[in-house]
CSV table of C-alpha atoms in Angstrom, one decimal:
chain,number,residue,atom,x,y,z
A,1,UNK,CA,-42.3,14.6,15.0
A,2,UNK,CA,-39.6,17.1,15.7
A,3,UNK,CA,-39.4,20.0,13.5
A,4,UNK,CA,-36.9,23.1,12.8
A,5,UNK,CA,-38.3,26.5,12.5
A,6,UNK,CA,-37.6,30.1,11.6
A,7,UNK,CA,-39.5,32.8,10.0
A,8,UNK,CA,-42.6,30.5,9.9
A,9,UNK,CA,-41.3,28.0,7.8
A,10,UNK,CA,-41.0,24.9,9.2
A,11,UNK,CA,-38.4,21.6,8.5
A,12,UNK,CA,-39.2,18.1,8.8
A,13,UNK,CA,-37.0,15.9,11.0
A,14,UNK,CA,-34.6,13.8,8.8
A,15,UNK,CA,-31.4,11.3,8.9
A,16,UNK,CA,-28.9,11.2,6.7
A,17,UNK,CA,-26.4,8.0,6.5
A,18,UNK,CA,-23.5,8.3,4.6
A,19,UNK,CA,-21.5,5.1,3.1
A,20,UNK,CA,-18.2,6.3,1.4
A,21,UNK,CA,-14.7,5.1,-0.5
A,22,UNK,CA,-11.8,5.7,1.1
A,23,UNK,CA,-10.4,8.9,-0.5
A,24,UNK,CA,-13.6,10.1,-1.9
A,25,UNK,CA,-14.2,12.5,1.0
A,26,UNK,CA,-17.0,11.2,2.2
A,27,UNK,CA,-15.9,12.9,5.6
A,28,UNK,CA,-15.3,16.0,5.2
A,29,UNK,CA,-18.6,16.2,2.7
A,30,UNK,CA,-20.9,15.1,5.5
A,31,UNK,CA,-19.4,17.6,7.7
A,32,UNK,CA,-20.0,20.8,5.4
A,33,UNK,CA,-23.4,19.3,4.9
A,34,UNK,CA,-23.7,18.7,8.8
A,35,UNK,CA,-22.3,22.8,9.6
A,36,UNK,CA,-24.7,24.4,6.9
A,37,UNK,CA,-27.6,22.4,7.7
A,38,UNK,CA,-27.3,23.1,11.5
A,39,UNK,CA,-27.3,19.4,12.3
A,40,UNK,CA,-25.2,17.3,14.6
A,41,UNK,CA,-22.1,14.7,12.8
A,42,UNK,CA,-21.2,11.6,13.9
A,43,UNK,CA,-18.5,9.7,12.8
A,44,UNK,CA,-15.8,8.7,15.1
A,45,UNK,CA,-18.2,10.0,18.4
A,46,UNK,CA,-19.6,6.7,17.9
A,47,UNK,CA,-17.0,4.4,18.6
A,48,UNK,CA,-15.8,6.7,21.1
A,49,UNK,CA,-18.8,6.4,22.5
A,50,UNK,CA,-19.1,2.7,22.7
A,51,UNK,CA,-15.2,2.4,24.1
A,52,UNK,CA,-16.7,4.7,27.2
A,53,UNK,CA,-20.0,2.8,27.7
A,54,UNK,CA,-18.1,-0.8,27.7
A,55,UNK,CA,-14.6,0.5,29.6
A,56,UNK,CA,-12.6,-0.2,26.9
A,57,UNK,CA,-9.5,2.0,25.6
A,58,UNK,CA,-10.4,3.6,22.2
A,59,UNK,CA,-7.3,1.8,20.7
A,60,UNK,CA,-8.6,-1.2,22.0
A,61,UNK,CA,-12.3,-0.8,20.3
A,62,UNK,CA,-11.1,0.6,17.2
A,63,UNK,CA,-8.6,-2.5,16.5
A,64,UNK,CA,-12.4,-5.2,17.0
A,65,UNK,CA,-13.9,-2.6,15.0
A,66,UNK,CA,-11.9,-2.6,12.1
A,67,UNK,CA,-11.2,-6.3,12.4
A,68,UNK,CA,-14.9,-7.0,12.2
A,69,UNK,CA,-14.3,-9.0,8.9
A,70,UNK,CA,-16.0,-12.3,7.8
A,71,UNK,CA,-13.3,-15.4,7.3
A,72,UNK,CA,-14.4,-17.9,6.5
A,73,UNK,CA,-11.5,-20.4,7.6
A,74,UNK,CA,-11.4,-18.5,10.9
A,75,UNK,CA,-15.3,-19.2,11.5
A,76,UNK,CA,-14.8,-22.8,10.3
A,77,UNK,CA,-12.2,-22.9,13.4
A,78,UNK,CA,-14.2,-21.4,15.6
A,79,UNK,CA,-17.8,-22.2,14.6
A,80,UNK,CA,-19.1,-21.5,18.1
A,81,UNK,CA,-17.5,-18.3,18.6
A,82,UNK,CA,-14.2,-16.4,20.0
A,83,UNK,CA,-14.1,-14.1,22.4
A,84,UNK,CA,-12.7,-11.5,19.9
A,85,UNK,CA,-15.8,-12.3,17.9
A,86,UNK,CA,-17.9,-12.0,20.5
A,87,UNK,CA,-16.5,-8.8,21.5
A,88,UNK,CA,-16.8,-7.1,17.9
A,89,UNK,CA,-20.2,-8.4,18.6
A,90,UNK,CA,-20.8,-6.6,21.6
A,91,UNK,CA,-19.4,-3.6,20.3
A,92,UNK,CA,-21.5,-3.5,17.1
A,93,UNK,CA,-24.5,-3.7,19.3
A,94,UNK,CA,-23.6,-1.1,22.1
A,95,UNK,CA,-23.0,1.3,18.8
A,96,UNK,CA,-25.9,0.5,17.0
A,97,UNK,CA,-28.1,1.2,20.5
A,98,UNK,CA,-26.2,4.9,20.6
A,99,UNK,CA,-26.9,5.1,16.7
A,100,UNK,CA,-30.3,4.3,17.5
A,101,UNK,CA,-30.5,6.9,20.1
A,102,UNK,CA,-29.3,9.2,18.2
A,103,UNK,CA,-31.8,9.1,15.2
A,104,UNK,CA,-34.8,9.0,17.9
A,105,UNK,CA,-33.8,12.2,19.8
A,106,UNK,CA,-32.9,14.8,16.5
A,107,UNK,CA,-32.0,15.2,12.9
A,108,UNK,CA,-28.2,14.5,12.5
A,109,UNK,CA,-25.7,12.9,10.1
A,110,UNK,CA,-24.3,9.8,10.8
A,111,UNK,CA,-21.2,8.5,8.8
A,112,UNK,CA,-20.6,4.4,8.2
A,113,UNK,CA,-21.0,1.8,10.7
A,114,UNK,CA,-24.3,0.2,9.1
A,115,UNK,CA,-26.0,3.2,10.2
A,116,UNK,CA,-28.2,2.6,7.0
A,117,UNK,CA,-29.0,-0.8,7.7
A,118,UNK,CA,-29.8,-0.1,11.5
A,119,UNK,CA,-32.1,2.9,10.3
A,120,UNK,CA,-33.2,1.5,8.0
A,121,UNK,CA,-36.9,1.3,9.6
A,122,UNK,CA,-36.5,4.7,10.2
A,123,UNK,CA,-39.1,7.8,8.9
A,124,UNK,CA,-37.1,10.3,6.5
A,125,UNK,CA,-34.1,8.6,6.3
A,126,UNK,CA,-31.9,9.2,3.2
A,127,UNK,CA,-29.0,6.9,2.4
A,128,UNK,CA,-26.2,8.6,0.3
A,129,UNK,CA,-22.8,6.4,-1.0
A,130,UNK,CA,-20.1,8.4,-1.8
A,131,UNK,CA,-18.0,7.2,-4.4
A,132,UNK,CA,-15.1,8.6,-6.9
A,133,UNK,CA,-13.0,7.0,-9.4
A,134,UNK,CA,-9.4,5.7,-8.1
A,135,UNK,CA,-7.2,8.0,-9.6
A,136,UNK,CA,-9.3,10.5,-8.1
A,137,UNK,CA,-9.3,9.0,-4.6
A,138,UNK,CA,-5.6,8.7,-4.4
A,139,UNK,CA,-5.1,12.5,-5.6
A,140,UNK,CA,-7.4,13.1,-2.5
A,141,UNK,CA,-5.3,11.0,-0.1
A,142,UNK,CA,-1.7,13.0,-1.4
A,143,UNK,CA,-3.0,16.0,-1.8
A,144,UNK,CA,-5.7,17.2,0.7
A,145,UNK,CA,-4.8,14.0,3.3
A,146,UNK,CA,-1.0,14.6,2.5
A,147,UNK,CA,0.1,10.9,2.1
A,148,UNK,CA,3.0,9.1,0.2
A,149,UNK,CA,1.1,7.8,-2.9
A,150,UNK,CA,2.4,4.2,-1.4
A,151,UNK,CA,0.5,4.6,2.3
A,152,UNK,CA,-2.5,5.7,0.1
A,153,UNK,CA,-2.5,3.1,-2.5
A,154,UNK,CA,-2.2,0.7,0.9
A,155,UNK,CA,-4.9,2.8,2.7
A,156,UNK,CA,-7.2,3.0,0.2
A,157,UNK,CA,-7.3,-0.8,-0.5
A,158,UNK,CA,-7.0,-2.0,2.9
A,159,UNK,CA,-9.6,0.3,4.3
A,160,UNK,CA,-11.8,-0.2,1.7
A,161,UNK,CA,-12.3,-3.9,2.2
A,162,UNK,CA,-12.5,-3.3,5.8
A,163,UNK,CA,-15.3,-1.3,5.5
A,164,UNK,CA,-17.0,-3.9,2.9
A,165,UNK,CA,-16.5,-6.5,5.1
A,166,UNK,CA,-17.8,-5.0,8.1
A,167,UNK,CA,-20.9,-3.7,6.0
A,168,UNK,CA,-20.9,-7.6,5.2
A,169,UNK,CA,-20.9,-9.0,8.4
A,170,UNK,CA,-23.8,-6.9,9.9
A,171,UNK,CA,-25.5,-5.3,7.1
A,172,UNK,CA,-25.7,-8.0,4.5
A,173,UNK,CA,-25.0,-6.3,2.2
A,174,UNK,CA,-21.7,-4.5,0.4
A,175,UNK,CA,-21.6,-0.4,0.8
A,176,UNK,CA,-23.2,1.3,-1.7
A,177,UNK,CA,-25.7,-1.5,-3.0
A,178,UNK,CA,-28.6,0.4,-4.7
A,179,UNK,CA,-31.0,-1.8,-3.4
A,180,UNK,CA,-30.4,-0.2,-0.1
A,181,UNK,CA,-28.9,3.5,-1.3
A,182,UNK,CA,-31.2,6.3,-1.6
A,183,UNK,CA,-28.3,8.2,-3.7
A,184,UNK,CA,-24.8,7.0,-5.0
A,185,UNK,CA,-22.8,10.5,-6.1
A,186,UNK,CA,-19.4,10.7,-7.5
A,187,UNK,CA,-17.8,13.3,-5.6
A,188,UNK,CA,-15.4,14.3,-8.4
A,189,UNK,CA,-17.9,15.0,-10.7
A,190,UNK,CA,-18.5,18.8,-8.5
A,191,UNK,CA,-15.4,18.5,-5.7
A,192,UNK,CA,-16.1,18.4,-2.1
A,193,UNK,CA,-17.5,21.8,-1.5
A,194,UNK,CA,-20.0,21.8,-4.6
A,195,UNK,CA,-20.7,18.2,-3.9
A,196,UNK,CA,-21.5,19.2,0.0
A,197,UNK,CA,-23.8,22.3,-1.2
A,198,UNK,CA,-25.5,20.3,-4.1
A,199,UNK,CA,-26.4,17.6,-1.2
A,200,UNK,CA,-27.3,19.9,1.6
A,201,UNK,CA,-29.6,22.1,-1.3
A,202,UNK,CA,-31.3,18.5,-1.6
A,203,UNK,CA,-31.7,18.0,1.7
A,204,UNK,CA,-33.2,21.2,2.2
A,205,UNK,CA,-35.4,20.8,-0.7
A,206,UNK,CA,-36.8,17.5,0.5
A,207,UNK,CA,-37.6,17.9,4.0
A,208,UNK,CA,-38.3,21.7,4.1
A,209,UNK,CA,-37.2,25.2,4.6
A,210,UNK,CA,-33.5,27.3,3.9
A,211,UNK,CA,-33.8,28.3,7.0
A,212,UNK,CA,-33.5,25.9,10.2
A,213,UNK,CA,-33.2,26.4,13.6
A,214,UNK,CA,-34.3,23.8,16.3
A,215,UNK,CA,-37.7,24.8,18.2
């Protein structure tokens, strides 16, 4: 297994899935985590990613992505399949291949898109929700996202049950569900930063060393 080094202590390899609320900052915690722990962050690589391996505009791949949602009447109407369907299939599977990749070659962060689920067989994986309460999520989106408190009311609802649905659709399971969640932390309880250090000082405490550099 692959293993950091420096000053002869030594770091296990480890993944690190993050689920999150819209507003909560799940995003910009998993990149402070991703910049003091030396690892790579994925987030919106992946899609990119998956646009580029399927010659599809980004636009084009974002809109099946986000549209991934279970309805029921639609499926009723279309019980063997649309093409859309088919093609938010397609896409799931060409990202959960680069996920997969991704896991196998180094230690790295990886934000939504089932990542949990599709690692979920996967050695030293830790699954962490991020979560805060509402009034708290739509101080985030005005204040450090710098939206109208109407777009963030919308945002926050609409891409909330996005996300559930997707996690729905090809997890099984809702985001956040303890049965499959290592950790569920309420990131106004310390505030981004403190919430990022307290859950990079974990990290480090559970796979190895203060000190990591790739050997």
């Amino acid at each position: 297994a692959a293993s950091y080094r420096k000053g002869g202590s030594t770091m296990e390899k480890f993944i690190i899935t993050i689920n999150r609320q819209f507003g909560s900052m799940g995003r910009p915690i998993a990149k402070e985590m991703a910049e003091a722990l030396n690892v790579e962050f994925y987030d919106r690589d992946l899609i990119e990613a998956a646009a580029k391996k399927m010659n599809m505009s980004l636009s084009i791949a974002s809109d099946l992505e986000e549209s991934a949602r279970p309805n029921r009447f639609w499926r009723m109407c279309f019980p063997l399949g649309h093409d859309e369907s088919r093609k938010q299939d397609e896409l799931f599977q060409v990202e959960k291949k680069i996920i997969l990749d991704l896991a196998d070659a180094k230690s790295c962060i990886i934000v939504g898109r089932c990542s949990d689920s599709i690692l979920k067989c996967s050695k030293h994986l830790l699954r962490i929700f991020i979560y805060a309460p509402y009034k708290e999520r739509l101080k985030n989106c005005v204040e450090r996202l710098k939206m109208d408190e109407r777009t963030a009311k919308e945002m926050i609802r609409n891409v909330d049950r996005a996300r559930d649905a997707y996690q729905v659709r090809y997890a099984g399971y809702l985001p956040g569900d303890f049965h499959h969640t290592d950790l569920l932390i309420n990131s106004s309880f310390l505030g981004v930063e403190a919430t990022a250090q307290y859950l990079t000082e974990l990290v480090l405490k559970k796979y190895g060393s203060h000190h990591i550099e790739e050997v």
